[in-house]
Tab-separated table of C-alpha atoms in Angstrom:
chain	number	residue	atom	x	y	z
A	25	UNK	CA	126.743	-16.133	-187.109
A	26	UNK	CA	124.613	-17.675	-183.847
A	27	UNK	CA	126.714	-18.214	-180.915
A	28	UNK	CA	125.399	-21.792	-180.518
A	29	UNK	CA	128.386	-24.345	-181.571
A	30	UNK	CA	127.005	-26.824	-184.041
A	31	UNK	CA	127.518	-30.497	-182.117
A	32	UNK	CA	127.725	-33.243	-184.307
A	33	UNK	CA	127.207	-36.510	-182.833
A	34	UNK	CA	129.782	-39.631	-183.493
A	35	UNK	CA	129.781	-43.429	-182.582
A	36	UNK	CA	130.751	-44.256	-179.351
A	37	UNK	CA	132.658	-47.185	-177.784
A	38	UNK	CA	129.119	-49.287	-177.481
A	39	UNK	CA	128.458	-48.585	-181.314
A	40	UNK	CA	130.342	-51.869	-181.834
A	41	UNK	CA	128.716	-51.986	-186.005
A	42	UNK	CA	130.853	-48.607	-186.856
A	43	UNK	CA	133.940	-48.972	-188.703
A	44	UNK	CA	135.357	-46.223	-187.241
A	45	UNK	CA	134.910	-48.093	-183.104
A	46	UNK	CA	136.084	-51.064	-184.503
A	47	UNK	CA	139.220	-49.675	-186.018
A	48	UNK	CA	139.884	-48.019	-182.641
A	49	UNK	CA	139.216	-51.341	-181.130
A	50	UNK	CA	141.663	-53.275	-183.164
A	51	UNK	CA	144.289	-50.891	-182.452
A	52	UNK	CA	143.400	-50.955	-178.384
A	53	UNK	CA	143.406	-54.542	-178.498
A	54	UNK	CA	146.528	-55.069	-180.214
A	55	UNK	CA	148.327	-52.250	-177.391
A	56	UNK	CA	146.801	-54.476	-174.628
A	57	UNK	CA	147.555	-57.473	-176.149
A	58	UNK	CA	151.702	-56.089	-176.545
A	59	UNK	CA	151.531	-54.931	-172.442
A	60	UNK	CA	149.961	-58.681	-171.478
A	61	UNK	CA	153.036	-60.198	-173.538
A	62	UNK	CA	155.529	-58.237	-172.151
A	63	UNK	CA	153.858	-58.603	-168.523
A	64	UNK	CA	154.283	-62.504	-169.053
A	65	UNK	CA	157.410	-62.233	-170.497
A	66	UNK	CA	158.409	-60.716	-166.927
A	67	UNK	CA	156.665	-62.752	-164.821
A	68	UNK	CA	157.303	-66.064	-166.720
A	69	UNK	CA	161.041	-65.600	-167.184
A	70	UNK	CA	162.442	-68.809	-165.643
A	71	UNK	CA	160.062	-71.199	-167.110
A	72	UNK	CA	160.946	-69.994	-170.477
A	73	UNK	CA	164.333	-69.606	-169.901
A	74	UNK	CA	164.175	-73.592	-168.166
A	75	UNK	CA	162.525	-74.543	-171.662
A	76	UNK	CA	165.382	-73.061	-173.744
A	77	UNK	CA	168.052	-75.037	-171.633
A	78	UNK	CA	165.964	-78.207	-172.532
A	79	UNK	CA	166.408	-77.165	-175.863
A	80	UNK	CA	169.854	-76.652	-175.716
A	81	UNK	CA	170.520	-79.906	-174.219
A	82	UNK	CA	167.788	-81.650	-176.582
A	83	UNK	CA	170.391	-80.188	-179.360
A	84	UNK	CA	173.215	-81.623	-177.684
A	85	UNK	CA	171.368	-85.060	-177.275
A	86	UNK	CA	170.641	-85.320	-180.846
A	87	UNK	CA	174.151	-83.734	-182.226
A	88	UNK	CA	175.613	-87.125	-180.849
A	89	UNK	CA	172.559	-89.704	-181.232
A	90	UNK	CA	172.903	-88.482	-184.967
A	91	UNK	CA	176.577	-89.329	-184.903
A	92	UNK	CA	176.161	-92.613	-183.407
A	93	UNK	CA	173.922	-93.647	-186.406
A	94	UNK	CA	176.674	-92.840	-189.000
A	95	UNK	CA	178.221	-95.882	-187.030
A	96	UNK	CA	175.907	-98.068	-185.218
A	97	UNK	CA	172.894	-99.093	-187.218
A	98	UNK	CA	170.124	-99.381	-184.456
A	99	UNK	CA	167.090	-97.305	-183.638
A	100	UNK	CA	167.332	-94.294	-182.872
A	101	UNK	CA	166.035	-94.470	-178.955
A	102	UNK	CA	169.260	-97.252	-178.351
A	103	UNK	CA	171.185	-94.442	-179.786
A	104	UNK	CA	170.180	-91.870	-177.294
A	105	UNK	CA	170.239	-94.033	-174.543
A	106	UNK	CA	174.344	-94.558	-175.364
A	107	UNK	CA	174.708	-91.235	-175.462
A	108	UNK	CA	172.547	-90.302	-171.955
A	109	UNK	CA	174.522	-93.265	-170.409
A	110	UNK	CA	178.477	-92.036	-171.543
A	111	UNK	CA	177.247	-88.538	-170.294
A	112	UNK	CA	175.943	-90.413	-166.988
A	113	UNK	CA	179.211	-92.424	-166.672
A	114	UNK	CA	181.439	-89.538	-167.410
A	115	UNK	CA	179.691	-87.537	-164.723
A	116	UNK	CA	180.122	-89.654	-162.368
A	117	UNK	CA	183.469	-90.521	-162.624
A	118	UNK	CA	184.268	-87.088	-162.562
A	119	UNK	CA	182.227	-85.784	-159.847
A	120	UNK	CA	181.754	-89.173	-157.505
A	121	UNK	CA	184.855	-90.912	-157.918
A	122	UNK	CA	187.187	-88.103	-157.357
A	123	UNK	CA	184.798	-86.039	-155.276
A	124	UNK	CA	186.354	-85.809	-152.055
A	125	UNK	CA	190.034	-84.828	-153.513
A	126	UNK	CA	188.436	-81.714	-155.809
A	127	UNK	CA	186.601	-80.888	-152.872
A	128	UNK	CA	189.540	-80.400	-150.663
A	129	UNK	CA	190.936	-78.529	-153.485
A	130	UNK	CA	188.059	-76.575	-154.146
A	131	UNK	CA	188.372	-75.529	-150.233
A	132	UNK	CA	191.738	-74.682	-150.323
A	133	UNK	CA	191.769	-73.209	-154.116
A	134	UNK	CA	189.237	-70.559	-152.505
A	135	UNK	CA	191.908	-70.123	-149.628
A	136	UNK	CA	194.928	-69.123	-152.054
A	137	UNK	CA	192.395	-67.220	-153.922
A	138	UNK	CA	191.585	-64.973	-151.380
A	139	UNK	CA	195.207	-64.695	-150.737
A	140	UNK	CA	196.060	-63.548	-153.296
A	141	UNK	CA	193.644	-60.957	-153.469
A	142	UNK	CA	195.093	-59.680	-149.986
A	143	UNK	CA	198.297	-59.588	-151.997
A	144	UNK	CA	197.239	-57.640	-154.686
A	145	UNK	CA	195.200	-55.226	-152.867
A	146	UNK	CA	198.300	-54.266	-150.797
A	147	UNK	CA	200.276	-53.814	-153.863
A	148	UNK	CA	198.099	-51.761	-154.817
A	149	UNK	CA	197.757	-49.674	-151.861
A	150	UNK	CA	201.387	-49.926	-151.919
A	151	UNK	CA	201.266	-47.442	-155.230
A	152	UNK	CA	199.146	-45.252	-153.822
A	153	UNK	CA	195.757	-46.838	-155.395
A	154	UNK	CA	193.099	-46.877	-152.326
A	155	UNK	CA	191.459	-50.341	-153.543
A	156	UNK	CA	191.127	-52.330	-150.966
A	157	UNK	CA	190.576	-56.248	-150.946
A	158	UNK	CA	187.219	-55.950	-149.799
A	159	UNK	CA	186.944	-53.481	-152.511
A	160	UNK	CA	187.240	-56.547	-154.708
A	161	UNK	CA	184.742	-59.305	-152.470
A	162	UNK	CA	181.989	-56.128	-152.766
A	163	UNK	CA	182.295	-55.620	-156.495
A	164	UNK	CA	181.798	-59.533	-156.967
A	165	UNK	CA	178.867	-59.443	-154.401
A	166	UNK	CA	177.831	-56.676	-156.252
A	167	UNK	CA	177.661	-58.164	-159.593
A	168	UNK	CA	176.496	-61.890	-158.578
A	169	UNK	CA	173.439	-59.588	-157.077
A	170	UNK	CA	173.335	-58.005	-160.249
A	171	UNK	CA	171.797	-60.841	-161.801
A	172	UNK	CA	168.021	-61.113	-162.864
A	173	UNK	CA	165.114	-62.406	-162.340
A	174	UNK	CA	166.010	-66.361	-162.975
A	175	UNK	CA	169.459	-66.114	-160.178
A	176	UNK	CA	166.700	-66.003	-156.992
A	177	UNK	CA	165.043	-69.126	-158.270
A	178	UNK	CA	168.313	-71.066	-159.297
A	179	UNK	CA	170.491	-69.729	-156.828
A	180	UNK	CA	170.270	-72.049	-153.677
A	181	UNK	CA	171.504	-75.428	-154.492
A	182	UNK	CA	168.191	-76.760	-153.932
A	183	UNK	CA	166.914	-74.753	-156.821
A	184	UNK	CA	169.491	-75.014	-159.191
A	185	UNK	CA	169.091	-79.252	-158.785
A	186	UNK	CA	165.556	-78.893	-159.299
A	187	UNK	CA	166.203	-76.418	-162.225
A	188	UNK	CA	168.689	-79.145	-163.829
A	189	UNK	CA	166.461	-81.914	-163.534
A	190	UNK	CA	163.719	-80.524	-164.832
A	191	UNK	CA	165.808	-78.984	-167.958
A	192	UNK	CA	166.725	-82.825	-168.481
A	193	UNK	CA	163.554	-84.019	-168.243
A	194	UNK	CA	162.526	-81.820	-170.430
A	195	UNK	CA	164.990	-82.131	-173.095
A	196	UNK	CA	164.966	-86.038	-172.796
A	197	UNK	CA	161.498	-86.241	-173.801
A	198	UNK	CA	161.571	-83.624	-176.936
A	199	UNK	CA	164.922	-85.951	-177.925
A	200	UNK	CA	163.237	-89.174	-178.218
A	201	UNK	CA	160.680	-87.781	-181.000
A	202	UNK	CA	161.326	-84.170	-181.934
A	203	UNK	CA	159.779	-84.307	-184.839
A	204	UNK	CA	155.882	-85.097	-182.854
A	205	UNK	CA	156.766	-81.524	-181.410
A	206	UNK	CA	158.023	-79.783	-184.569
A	207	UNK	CA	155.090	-81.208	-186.023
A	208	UNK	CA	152.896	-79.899	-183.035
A	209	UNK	CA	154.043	-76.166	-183.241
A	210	UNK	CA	153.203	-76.354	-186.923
A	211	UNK	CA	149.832	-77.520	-186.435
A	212	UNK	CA	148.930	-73.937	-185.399
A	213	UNK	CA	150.441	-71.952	-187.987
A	214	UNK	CA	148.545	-71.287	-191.039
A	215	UNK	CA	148.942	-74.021	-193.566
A	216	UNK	CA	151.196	-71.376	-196.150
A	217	UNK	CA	153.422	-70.710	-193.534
A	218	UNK	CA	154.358	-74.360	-192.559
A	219	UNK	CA	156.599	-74.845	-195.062
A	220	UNK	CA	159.087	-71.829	-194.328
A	221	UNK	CA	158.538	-73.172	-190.603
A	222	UNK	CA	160.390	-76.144	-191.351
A	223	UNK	CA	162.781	-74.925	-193.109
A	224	UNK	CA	163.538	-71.964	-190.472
A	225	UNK	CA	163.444	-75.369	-187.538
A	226	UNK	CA	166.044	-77.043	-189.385
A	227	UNK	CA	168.437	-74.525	-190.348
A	228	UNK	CA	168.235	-73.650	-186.306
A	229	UNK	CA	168.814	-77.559	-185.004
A	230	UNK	CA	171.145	-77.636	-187.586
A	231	UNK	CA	173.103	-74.477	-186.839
A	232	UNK	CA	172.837	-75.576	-183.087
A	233	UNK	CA	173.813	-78.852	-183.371
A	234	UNK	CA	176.923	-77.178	-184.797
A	235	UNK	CA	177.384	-74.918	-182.323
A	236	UNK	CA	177.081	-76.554	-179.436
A	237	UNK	CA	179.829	-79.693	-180.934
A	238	UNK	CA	181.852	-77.105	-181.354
A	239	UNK	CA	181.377	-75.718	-177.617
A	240	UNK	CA	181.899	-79.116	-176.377
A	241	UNK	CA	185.113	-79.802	-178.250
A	242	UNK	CA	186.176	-76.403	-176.765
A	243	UNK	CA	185.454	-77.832	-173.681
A	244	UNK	CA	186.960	-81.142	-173.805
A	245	UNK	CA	190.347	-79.261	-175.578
A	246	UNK	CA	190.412	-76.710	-172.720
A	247	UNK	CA	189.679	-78.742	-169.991
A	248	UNK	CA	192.005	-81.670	-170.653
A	249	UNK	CA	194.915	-79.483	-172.189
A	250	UNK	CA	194.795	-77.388	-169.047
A	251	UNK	CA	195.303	-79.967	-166.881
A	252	UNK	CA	197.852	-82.082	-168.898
A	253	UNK	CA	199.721	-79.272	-169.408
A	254	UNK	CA	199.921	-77.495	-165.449
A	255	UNK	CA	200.616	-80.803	-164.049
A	256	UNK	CA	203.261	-81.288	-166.325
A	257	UNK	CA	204.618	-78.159	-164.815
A	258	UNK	CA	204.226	-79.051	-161.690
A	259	UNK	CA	201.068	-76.493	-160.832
A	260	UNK	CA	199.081	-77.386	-158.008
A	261	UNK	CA	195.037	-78.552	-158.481
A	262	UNK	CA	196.173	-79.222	-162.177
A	263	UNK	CA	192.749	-81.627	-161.934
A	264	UNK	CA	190.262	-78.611	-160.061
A	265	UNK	CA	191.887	-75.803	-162.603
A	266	UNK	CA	191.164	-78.380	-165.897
A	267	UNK	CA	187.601	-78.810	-164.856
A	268	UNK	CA	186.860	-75.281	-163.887
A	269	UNK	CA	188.503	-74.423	-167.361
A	270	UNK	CA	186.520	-77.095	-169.623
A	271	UNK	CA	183.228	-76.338	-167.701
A	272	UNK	CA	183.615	-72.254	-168.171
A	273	UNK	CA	184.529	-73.038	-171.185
A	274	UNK	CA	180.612	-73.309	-172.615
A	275	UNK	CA	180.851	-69.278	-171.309
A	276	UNK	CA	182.781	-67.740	-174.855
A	277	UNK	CA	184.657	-64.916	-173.784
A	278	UNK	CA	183.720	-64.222	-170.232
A	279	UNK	CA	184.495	-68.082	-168.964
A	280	UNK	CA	187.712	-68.009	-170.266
A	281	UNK	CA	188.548	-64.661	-168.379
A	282	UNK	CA	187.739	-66.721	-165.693
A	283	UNK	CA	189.512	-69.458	-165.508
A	284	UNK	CA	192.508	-67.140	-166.893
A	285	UNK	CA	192.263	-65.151	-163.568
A	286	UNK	CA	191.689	-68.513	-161.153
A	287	UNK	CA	194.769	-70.282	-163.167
A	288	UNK	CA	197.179	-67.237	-162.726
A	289	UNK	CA	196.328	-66.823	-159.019
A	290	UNK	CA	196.763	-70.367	-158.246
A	291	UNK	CA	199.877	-70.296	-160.469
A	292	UNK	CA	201.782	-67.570	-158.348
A	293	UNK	CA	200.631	-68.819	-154.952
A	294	UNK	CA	203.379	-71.905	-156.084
A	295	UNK	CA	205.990	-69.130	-157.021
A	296	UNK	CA	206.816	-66.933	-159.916
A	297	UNK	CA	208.189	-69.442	-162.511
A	298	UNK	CA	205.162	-71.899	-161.455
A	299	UNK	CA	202.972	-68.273	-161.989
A	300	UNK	CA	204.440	-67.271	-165.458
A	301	UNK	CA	204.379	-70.825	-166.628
A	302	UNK	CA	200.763	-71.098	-165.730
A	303	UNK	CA	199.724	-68.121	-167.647
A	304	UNK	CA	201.661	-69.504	-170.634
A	305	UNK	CA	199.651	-72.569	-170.217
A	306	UNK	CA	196.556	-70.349	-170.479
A	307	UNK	CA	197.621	-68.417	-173.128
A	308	UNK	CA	198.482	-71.601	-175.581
A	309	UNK	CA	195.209	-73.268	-174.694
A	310	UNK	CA	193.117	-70.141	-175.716
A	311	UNK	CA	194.975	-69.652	-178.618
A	312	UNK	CA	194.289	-73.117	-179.841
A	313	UNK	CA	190.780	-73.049	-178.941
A	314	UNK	CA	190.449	-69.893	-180.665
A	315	UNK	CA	192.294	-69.867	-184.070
A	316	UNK	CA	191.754	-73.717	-184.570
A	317	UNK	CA	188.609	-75.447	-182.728
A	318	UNK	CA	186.310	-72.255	-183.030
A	319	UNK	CA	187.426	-71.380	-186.266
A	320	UNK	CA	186.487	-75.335	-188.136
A	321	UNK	CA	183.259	-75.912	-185.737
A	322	UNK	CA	181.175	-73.617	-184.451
A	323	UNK	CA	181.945	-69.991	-186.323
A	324	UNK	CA	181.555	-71.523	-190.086
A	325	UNK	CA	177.818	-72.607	-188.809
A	326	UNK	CA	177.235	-69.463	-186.582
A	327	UNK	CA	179.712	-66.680	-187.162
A	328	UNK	CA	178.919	-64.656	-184.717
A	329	UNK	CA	181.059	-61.942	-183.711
A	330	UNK	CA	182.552	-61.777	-180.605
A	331	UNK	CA	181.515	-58.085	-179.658
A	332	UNK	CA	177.404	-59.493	-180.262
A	333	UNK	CA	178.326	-62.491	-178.158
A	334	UNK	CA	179.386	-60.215	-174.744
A	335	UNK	CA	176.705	-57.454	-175.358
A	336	UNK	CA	174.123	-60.543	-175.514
A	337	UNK	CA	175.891	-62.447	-172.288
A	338	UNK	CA	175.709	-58.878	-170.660
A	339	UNK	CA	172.117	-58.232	-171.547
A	340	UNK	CA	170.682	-61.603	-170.901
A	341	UNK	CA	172.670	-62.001	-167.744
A	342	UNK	CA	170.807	-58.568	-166.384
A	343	UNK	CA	167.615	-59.948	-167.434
A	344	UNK	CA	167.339	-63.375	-167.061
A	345	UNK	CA	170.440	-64.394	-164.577
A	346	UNK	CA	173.182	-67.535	-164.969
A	347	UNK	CA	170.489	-69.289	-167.018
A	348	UNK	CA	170.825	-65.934	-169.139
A	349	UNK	CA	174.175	-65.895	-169.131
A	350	UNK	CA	174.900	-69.185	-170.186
A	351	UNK	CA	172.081	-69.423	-172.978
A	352	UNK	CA	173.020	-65.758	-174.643
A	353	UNK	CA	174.832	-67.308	-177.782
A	354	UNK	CA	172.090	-70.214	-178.605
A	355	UNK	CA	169.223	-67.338	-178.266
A	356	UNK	CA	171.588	-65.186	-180.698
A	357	UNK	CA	171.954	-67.926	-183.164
A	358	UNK	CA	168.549	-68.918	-183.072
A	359	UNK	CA	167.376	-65.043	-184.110
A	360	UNK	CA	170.090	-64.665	-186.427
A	361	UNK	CA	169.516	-67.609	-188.399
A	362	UNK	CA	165.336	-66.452	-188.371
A	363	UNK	CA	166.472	-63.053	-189.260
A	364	UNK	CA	168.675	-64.718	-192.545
A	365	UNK	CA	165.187	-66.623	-193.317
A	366	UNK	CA	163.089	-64.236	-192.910
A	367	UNK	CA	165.540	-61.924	-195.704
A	368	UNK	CA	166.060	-64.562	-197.724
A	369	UNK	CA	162.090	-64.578	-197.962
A	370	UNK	CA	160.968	-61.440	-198.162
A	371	UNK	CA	164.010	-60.683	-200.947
A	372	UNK	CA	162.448	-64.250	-202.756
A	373	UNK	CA	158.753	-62.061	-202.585
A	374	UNK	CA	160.558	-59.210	-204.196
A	375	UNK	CA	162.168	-60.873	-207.078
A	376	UNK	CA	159.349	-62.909	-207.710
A	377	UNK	CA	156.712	-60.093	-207.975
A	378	UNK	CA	157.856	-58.474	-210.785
A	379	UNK	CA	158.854	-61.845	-212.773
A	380	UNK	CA	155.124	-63.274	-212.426
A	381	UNK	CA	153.734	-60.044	-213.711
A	382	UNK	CA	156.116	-59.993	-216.717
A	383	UNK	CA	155.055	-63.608	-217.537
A	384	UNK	CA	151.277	-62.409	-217.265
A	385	UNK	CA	151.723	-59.391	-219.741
């Protein structure tokens, strides 16, 4: 045998004509193209996240401009106009009208708060735990800092105004003709495809619309029960605690630990009785939110479980900050219902295969 090594020559990159390069190229192209998407994803997270909040809120807009037209026979754009304007109205009246008196409360809710942390944390120390109130102010720091990439750009109030209005913007204009845009993302799919598109966009505004009624009858239930029933009993910032409750109320399970925690603090700052009747309070409002509202409205259009819900809030919270955090259910239900499509098709593919070629034999 010679000692020479027999070289055989094989097609470079520049040998663009060989199968074998462009294979290799395909399979490069498709690695770079993943890294670019993710890099995007990364670097683009608030606008996307800002354009699912206007969806969110174009779902909301429609949910009640197509309940006004089981009512009021007029176009559709005087329809969404009511609804913008009640929203408007009830805004106002909450936040302008009665501004000044939450505010004080807000300012001296924050003061029994803190209190009441003191108290705890030397009741704690007092059986021999080490926790220390700031123990408590760090791991909240901690956590709020915790947040992702979204929380620097919405976290001054500056940003989080511009964030909103944009979001509204946004979702205005989709809500006065969402079909021109449904239409639009169609337009460059392949034509076979369009028509499980549709389907797939209406099962999600449908399971959305759903949803988020349900969220805001939650809301409305929690909010107003909470404050009907602590200033019954005498509770002070019966008003403050009802609209913390209703507005962390959109958060499922995390907003309602929440306002469990600020309604029990505030409850025992006016005494024991005022304390235990104040987390009785809590306790009958969650109870009714949870084995009647959620139960009829959102879970028989969603049904998602509970344990999904928190791992998504955590994980989208890390990622993508409050925005995250407060769109982790809607991004759930959107993938599950694509996921139950997507099944439902491919098990339709399977069943039909076989039956087309036992008509053709």
């Amino acid at each position: 045998m010679s000692d020479k090594q027999i070289h055989i020559e094989e097609p470079g990159p520049s040998e663009y004509r060989s199968l074998l390069v462009q294979h290799e190229m395909k399979r490069a192209s498709v690695w770079i193209a993943m890294g670019i998407a993710v890099a995007l994803v990364v670097l683009l997270a608030q606008p996307i996240m800002l354009i699912l909040g206007a969806l969110v809120l174009t779902t909301m807009m429609d949910g009640g401009t197509r309940l006004l037209g089981r009512v009021l026979p007029i176009g559709r754009g005087w329809r969404l106009a009511i609804v913008l304007l009640a929203a408007l109205a009830f805004l106002i009246y909450t936040f302008f009208l009665t501004g000044s008196s939450l505010a004080a409360q807000a300012q001296a809710m924050r003061v029994i708060v803190e209190t009441q942390v003191t108290r705890i944390g030397g009741w704690m120390q007092q059986l021999g735990i080490t926790t220390t109130p700031e123990d408590f102010k760090n791991l909240a720091s901690q956590a709020m800092s915790s947040l992702g990439r979204v929380t620097a750009a919405v976290g001054t109030m500056v940003g989080a105004l511009t964030s909103g209005v944009m979001m509204l913007v946004l979702a205005i204009f989709i809500a006065v003709e969402p079909k021109l845009y449904e239409r639009g993302v169609a337009w460059m799919l392949p034509m076979e495809k369009r028509a499980r598109f549709y389907r797939i966009a209406d099962k999600m505004g449908w399971t959305l619309r759903r949803l988020m009624f349900g969220r805001l009858i939650g809301m409305a239930v929690e909010g107003v029960g909470t404050w009907l029933l602590l200033w019954a009993g005498g509770v002070p910032m019966a008003g403050l605690l009802g609209i913390l409750t209703g507005l962390f109320a959109f958060l499922p399970n995390i907003g309602s630990i929440i306002s469990g925690i600020l309604i029990v603090l505030v409850g025992f700052s006016a005494g024991v009785d005022a304390g235990l009747y104040a987390f009785g309070v809590y306790l009958v409002v969650q109870i009714v939110d949870g084995y009647l509202i959620v139960p009829m409205v959102a879970k028989r259009a969603t049904d998602l479980a509970p344990a999904l819900v928190l791992a998504a809030q955590i994980l989208f919270g890390a990622l993508f900050g409050i925005l995250g955090l407060f769109l982790a259910d809607p991004i759930v239900a959107m993938l599950k219902v694509y996921l139950e499509e997507r099944s439902k098709a491919l098990e339709a593919e399977r069943t039909e295969g076989p039956a087309i070629l036992q008509d053709a034999s």
